[in-house]
XYZ file of C-alpha atoms in Angstrom:
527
model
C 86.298 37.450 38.145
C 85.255 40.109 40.745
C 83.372 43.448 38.815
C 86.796 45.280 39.619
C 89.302 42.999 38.427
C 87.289 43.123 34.833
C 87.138 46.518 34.260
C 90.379 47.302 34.970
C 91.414 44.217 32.371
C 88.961 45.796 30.029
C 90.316 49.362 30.272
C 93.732 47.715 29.617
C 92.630 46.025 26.494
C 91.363 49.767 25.203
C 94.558 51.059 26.174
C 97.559 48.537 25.027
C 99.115 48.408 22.869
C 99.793 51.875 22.504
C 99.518 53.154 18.629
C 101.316 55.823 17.458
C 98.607 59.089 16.326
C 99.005 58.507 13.147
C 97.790 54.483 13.013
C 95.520 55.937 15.586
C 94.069 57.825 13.047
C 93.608 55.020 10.573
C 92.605 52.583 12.990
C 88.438 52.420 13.755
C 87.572 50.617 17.655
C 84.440 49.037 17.471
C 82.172 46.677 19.785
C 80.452 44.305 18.632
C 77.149 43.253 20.196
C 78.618 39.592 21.040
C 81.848 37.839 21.635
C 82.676 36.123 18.052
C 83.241 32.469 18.840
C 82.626 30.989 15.758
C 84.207 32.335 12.046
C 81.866 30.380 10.238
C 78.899 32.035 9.087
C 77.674 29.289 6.921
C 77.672 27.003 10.071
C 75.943 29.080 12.223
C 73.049 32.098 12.299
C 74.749 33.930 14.845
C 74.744 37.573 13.709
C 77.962 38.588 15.624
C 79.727 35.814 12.917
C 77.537 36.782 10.092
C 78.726 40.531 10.442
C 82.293 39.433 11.011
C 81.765 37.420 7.561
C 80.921 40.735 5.853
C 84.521 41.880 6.322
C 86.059 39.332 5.109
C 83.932 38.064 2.409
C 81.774 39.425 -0.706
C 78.876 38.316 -2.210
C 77.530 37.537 -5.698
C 75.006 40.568 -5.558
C 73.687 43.136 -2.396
C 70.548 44.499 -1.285
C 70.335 48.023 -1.591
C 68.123 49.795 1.376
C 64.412 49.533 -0.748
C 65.575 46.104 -0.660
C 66.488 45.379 -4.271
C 69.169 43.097 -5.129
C 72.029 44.617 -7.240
C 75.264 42.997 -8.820
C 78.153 42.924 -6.272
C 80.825 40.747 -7.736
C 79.027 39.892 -10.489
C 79.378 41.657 -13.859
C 75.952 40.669 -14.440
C 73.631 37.849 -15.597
C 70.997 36.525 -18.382
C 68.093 34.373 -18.155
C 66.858 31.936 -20.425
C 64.844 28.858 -21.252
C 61.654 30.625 -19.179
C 63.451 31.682 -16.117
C 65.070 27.949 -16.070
C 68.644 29.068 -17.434
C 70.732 31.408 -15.402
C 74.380 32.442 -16.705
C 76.529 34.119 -14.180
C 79.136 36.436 -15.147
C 81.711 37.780 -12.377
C 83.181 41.091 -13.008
C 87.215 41.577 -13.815
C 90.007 41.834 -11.239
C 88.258 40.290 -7.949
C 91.026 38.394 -5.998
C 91.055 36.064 -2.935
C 93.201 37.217 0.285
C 95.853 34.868 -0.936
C 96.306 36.430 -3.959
C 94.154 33.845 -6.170
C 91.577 35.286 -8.418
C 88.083 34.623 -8.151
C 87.322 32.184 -10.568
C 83.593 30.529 -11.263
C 84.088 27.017 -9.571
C 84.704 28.872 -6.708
C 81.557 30.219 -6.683
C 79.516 27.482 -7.487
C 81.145 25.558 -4.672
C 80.333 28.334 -1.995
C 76.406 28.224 -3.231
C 76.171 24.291 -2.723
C 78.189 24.588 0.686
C 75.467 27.624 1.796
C 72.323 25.814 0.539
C 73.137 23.226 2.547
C 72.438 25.291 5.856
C 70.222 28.322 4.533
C 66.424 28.099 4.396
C 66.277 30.005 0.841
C 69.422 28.513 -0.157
C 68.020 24.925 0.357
C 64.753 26.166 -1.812
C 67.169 26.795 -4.207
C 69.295 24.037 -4.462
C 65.392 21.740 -4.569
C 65.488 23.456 -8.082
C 68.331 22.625 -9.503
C 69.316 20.916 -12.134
C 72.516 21.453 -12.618
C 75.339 24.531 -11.463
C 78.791 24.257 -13.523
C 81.433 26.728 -13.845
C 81.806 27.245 -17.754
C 84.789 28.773 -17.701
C 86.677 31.156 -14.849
C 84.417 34.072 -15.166
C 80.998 32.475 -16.057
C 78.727 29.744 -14.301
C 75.622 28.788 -14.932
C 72.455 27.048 -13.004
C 69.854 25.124 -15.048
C 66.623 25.213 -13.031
C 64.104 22.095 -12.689
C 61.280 25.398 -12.396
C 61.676 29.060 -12.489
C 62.717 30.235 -9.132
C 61.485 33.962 -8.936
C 63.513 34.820 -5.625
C 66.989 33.363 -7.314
C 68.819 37.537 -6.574
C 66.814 37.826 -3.507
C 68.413 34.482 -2.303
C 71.809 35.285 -3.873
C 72.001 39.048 -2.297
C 69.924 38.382 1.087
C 72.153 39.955 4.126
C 70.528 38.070 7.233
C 71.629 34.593 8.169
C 73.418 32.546 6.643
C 74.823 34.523 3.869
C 76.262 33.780 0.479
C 79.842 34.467 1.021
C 82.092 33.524 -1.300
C 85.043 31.534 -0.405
C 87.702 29.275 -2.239
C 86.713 26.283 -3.687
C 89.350 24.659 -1.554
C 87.455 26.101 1.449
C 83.943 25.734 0.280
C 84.425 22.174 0.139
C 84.382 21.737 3.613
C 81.699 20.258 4.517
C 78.836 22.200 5.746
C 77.785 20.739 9.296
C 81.689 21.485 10.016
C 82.771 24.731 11.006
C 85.844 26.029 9.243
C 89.008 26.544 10.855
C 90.708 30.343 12.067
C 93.517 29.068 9.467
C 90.808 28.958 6.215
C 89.589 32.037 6.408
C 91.106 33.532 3.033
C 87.991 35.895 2.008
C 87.226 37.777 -0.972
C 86.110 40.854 0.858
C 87.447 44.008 1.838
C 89.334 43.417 4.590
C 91.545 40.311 5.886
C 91.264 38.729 9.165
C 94.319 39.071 11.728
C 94.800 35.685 12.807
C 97.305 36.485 14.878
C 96.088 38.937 16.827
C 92.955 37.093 17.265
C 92.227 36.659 20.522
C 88.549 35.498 21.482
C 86.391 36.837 24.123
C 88.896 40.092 24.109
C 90.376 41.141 20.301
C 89.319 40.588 16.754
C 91.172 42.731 14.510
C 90.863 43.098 10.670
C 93.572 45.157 8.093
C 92.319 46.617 4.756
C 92.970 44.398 1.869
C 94.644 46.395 -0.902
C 93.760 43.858 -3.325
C 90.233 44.350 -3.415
C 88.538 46.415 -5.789
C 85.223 48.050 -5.354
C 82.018 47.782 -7.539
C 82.460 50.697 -10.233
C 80.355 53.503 -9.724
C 76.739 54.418 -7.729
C 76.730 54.711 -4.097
C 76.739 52.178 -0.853
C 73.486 51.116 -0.329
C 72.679 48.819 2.519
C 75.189 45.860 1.657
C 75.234 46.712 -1.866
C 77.464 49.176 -4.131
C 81.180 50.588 -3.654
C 82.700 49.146 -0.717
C 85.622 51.598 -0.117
C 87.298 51.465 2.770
C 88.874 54.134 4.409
C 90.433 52.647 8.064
C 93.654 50.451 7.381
C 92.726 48.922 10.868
C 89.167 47.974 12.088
C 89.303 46.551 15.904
C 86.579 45.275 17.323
C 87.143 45.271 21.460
C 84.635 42.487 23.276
C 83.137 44.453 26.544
C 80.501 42.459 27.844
C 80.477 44.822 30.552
C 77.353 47.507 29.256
C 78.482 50.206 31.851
C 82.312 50.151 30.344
C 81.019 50.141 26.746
C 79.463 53.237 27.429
C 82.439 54.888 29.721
C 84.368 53.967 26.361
C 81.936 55.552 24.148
C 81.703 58.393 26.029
C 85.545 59.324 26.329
C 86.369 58.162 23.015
C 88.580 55.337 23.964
C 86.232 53.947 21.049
C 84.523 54.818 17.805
C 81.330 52.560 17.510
C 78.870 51.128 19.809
C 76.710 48.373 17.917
C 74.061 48.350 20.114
C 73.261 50.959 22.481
C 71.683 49.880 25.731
C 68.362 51.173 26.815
C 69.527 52.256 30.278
C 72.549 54.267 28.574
C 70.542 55.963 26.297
C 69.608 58.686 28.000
C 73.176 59.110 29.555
C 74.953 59.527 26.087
C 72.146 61.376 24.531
C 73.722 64.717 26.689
C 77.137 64.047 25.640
C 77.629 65.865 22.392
C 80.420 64.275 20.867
C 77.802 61.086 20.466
C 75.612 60.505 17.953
C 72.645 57.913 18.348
C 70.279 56.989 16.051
C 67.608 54.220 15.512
C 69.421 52.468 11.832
C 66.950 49.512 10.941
C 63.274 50.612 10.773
C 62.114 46.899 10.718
C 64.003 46.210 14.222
C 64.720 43.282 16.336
C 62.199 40.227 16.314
C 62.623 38.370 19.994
C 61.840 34.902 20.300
C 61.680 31.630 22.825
C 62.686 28.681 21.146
C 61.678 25.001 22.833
C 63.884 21.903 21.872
C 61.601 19.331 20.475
C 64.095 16.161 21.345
C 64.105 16.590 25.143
C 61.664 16.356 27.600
C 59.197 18.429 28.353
C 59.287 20.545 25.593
C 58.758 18.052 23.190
C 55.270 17.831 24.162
C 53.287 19.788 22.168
C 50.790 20.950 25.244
C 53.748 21.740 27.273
C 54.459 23.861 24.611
C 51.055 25.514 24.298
C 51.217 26.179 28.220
C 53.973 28.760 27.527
C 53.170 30.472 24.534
C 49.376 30.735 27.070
C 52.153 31.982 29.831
C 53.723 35.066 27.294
C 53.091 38.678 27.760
C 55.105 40.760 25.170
C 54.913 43.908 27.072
C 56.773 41.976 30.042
C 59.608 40.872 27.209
C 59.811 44.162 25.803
C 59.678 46.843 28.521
C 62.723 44.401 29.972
C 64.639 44.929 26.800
C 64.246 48.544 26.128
C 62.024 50.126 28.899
C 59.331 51.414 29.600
C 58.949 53.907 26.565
C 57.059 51.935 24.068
C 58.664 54.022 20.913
C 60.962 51.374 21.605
C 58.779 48.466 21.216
C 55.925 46.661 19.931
C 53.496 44.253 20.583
C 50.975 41.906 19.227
C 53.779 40.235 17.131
C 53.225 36.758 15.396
C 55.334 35.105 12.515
C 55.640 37.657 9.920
C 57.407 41.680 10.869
C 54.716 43.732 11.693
C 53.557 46.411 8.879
C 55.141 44.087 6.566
C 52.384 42.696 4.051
C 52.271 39.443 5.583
C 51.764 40.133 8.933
C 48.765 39.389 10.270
C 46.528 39.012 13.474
C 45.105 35.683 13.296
C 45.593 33.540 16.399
C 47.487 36.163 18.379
C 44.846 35.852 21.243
C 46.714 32.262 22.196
C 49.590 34.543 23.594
C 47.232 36.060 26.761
C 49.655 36.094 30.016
C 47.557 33.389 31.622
C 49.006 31.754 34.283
C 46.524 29.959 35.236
C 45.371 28.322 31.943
C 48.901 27.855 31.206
C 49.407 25.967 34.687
C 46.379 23.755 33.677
C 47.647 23.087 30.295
C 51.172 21.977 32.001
C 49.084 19.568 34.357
C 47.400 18.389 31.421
C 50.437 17.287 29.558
C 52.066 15.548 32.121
C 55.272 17.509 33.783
C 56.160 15.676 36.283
C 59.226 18.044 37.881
C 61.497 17.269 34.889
C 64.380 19.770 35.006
C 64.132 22.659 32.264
C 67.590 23.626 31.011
C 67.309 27.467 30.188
C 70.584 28.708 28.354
C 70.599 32.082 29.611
C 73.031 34.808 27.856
C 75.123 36.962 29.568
C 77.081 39.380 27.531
C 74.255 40.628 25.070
C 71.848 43.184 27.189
C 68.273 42.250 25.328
C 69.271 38.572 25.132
C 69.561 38.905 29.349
C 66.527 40.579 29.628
C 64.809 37.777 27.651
C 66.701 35.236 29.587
C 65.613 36.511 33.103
C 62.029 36.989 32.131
C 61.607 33.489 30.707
C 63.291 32.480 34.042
C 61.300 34.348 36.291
C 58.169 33.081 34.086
C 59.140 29.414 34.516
C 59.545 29.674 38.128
C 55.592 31.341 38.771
C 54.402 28.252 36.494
C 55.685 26.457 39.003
C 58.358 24.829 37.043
C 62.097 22.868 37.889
C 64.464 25.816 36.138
C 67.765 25.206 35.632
C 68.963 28.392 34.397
C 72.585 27.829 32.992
C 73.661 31.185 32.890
C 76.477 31.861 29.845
C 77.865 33.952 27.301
C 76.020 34.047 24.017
C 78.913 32.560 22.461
C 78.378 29.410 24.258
C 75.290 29.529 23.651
C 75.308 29.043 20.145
C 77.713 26.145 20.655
C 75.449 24.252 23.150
C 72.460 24.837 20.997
C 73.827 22.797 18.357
C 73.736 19.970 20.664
C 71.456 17.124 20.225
C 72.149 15.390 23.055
C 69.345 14.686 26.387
C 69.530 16.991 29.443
C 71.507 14.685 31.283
C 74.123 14.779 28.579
C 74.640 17.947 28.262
C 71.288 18.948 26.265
C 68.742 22.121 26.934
C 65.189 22.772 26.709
C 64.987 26.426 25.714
C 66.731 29.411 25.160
C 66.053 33.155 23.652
C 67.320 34.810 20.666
C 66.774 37.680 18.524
C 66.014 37.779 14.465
C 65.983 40.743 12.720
C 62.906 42.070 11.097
C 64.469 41.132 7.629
C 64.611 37.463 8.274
C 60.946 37.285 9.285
C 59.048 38.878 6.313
C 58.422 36.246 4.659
C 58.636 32.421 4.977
C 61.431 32.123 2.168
C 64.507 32.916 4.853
C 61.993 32.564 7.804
C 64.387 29.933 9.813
C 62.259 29.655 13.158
C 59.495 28.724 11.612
C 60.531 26.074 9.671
C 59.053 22.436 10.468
C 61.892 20.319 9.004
C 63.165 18.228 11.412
C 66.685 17.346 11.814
C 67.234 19.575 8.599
C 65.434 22.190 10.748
C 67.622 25.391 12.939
C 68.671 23.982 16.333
C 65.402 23.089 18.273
C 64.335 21.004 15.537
C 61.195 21.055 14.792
C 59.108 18.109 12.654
C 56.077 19.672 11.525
C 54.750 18.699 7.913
C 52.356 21.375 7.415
C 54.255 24.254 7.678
C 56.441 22.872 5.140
C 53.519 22.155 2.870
C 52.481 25.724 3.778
C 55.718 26.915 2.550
C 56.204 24.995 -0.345
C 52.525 26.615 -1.228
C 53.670 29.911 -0.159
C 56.633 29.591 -3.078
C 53.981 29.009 -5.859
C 51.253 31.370 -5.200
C 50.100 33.493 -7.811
C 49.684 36.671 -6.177
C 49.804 38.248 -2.963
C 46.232 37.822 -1.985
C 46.835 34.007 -2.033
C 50.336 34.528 -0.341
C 48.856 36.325 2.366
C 46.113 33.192 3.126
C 48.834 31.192 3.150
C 50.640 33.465 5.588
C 47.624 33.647 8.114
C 47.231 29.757 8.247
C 51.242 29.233 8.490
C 50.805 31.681 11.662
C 47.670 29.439 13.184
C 49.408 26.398 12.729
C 53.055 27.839 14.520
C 51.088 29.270 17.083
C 49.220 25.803 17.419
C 52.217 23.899 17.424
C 54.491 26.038 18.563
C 58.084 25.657 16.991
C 58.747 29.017 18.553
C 57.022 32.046 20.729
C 57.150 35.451 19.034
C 58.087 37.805 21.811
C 57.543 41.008 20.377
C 59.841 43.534 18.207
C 62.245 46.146 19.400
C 64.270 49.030 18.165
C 67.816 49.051 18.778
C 69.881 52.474 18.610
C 74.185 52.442 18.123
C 76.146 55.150 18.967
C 78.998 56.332 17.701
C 81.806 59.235 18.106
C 80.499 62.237 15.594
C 84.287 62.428 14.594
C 83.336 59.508 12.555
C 80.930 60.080 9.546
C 79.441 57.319 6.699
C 77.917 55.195 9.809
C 75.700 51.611 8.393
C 74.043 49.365 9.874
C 71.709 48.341 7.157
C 69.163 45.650 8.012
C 70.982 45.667 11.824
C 74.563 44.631 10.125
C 77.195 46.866 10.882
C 79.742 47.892 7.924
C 82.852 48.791 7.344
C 83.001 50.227 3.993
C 82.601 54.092 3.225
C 83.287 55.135 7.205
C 86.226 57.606 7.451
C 87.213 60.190 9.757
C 85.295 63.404 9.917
């Protein structure tokens, strides 16, 4: 489609159909950072489906912003037995889309279906026992050891998520993706099925049937979750410079994430505020595909974490201005307490070492399948560095250019090169995900168990297993710096550096979140 031909289609999407002033009034416009392609979050990490599960579904218990779980739908809980006995209780009155309550068996049925996919989730599920539903309101899990991080796993916002769904639902199982037609949530809004329409429209309507948490105040995902829009829309511009025309003129409420090149543009318009919402930012990273050649070959591997330059990554992403950005990132968030220095010298922009190291392991012109995004403006950036860096090594790039949509479906494929498979392709984590190795999916060395790329490597899963029992944090933090030397030796992933992402939004909108980088929906009304 010519550059013309889309914006006008895009402008007509803003514009029809046309609401009368009053639904205007209740209706919030949003965009979203990615097309949403997939409605499962418990199939996928994408963030863009993990945010659109926040609408729709609740959780057992939130994370307030100093990062302290708190009861959500719970009433509350009691421990016995030495931390080995846990007895849920959900709170009165919480009701599925459809009407159903929330009863205790559902519950239990959407923690086995998310421990199947999520790194904590699957620590959790190790160590247990047993997980019944006693009776509609109570369930209980009988641990083989105390688990410690049991609320942290319960109430942890990044990806995947604890969402609770029907039992019905839950069932399904959890390397299949649910259908449009499941979604029944036990959130705050409802999902419009019928005026889904992907890569253009997703549109959610408040759900009169939920009932907030009693009392405090919304704190990151946890608290009161009171909606005040009977309509959220969220309008798909993959198109940066029409995102920001529609900012700008009001056409829409909400930008999710701000690109660098508009910032200064919308920073003079003063019916836009911007602001900076998640101080632990955006962790970038290059993930290889151990099943296909080359990048199953650990020295291949080495060559292009020798090959990385952060700076390059992250003046493409958000300029030159390094409030922006940082660098001399490894595994853990920087100024978190397990971040550390060791082995960051490995990533040295050295072309020519890494050239050597790719002679040494054996390339012999092998085609590199690059899935390259399109519609998300840091994941381009990444995607046309690490293209531009392939080429100067000298390498065959095939740089399937896409949007990030079909990205995530084409990661999940297994398959060779010549069947469809890839070697590489660039993402973004946020800081949350990466502070420790509990949630810490790109590091993980588990094989076909392991997030798409796939990784077998048996230390880092001893590491991590160690990492669980430590007594303290001095001994967690050892275990940190030699979980860094061996990723960096191995290399599951490359680290890229971090990066801070501003939204904007209309000022006739007030109650603006997006804790931990997730945009909500709750406690937003009209100024």
């Amino acid at each position: 489609m010519k550059r013309r031909t889309f914006l006008g289609a895009a402008a007509a999407t803003l514009a029809a159909p046309s609401l009368p002033r009053a639904q205007a009034a209740r209706t919030l416009k949003f965009i979203p950072h990615a097309n949403l392609t997939v409605v499962d979050p418990i199939w996928t990490t994408a963030y863009v489906s993990r945010n659109h599960g926040f609408l729709v579904w609740d959780t057992l218990y939130g994370l307030d912003e100093q990062y302290r779980p708190q009861p959500q739908m719970v009433e509350g809980h009691t421990v016995e037995n030495d931390g080995k006995l846990w007895t849920f209780t959900l709170r009165e009155g919480l009701r599925f889309h459809d009407g159903e309550p929330v009863r205790a068996r559902d519950c239990v049925a959407s923690i086995a279906r998310w421990a199947k996919r999520d790194a904590m989730g699957a620590r959790l599920a190790a160590l247990t026992d047993e997980m019944v539903a006693l009776d509609d309101r109570r369930f209980r899990i009988r641990l083989k050891r105390p688990f410690g991080l049991m609320l942290d796993a319960l109430a942890k916002p990044p990806s995947n998520v604890c969402f609770i769904m029907p039992e019905r639902v839950a069932e399904t199982d959890a390397f299949t993706q649910i259908r449009p037609e499941q979604i029944i949530g036990s959130g705050p809004f409802t999902f419009k099925r019928d005026e889904f329409v992907a890569g253009s429209r997703v549109v959610y309507e408040r759900f009169a049937g939920y009932q907030p948490r009693a009392g405090g105040t919304a704190s990151g995902t946890a608290g009161p979750k009171v909606v005040h829009f009977d309509r959220v829309e969220w309008h798909i511009i993959p198109d940066f410079a029409t995102a920001a025309a529609a900012i700008q003129s009001g056409e829409v409420d909400w930008w999710e994430n701000l690109t660098a090149d508009h910032i200064p543009i919308l920073s003079r318009n003063r019916n836009v505020n911007i602001f900076t919402p998640d101080p632990l930012g955006s962790i970038s990273i290059l993930r290889p595909n151990f099943l296909t050649v080359p990048t199953n070959n650990k020295l291949f591997r080495q060559a292009l974490l020798r090959a990385v330059n952060q700076a390059d990554y992250m003046a493409a992403v958000m300029g030159a201005d390094p409030k922006y950005w940082k660098t001399g990132v490894g595994v853990f968030t920087p100024g978190t307490p397990l971040a550390t220095d060791v082995g960051l010298d490995a990533m040295k922009g050295d072309l020519n070492e890494a050239r050597r190291l790719i002679r040494e392991s054996g390339y012999n012109g092998e085609r590199i399948v690059l899935l390259a995004t399109t519609d998300i403006a840091s994941l381009v950036a990444l995607s046309q560095v690490t293209g531009d860096l392939l080429r100067r090594l000298g390498l065959n790039v095939d740089y399937q250019a896409m949007d990030w949509g079909t990205v995530v479906q084409r990661r999940a494929s297994r398959e060779p090169i010549d069947r469809g498979g890839w070697n590489i392709f660039c993402t973004n984590w946020a800081g949350l995900d990466h502070i420790n190795p509990a949630g810490h999916h790109a590091m993980r060395g588990s094989g076909a168990q392991a997030w798409p790329g796939w990784p077998d490597i048996p230390r880092i899963e001893e590491l991590r297993e160690a990492w669980f029992d430590a007594p303290d944090l001095e001994a967690q933090k050892r275990i940190a710096a030699e979980i860094q030397k061996v990723v960096l030796e191995e290399v599951p992933y490359i680290p890229l550096g971090q990066f801070f992402q501003p939204l904007a939004h209309r000022r006739s909108i007030t109650g603006v979140m997006q804790p931990f980088g997730i945009p909500v929906f709750w406690n937003v009304r009209r100024a």
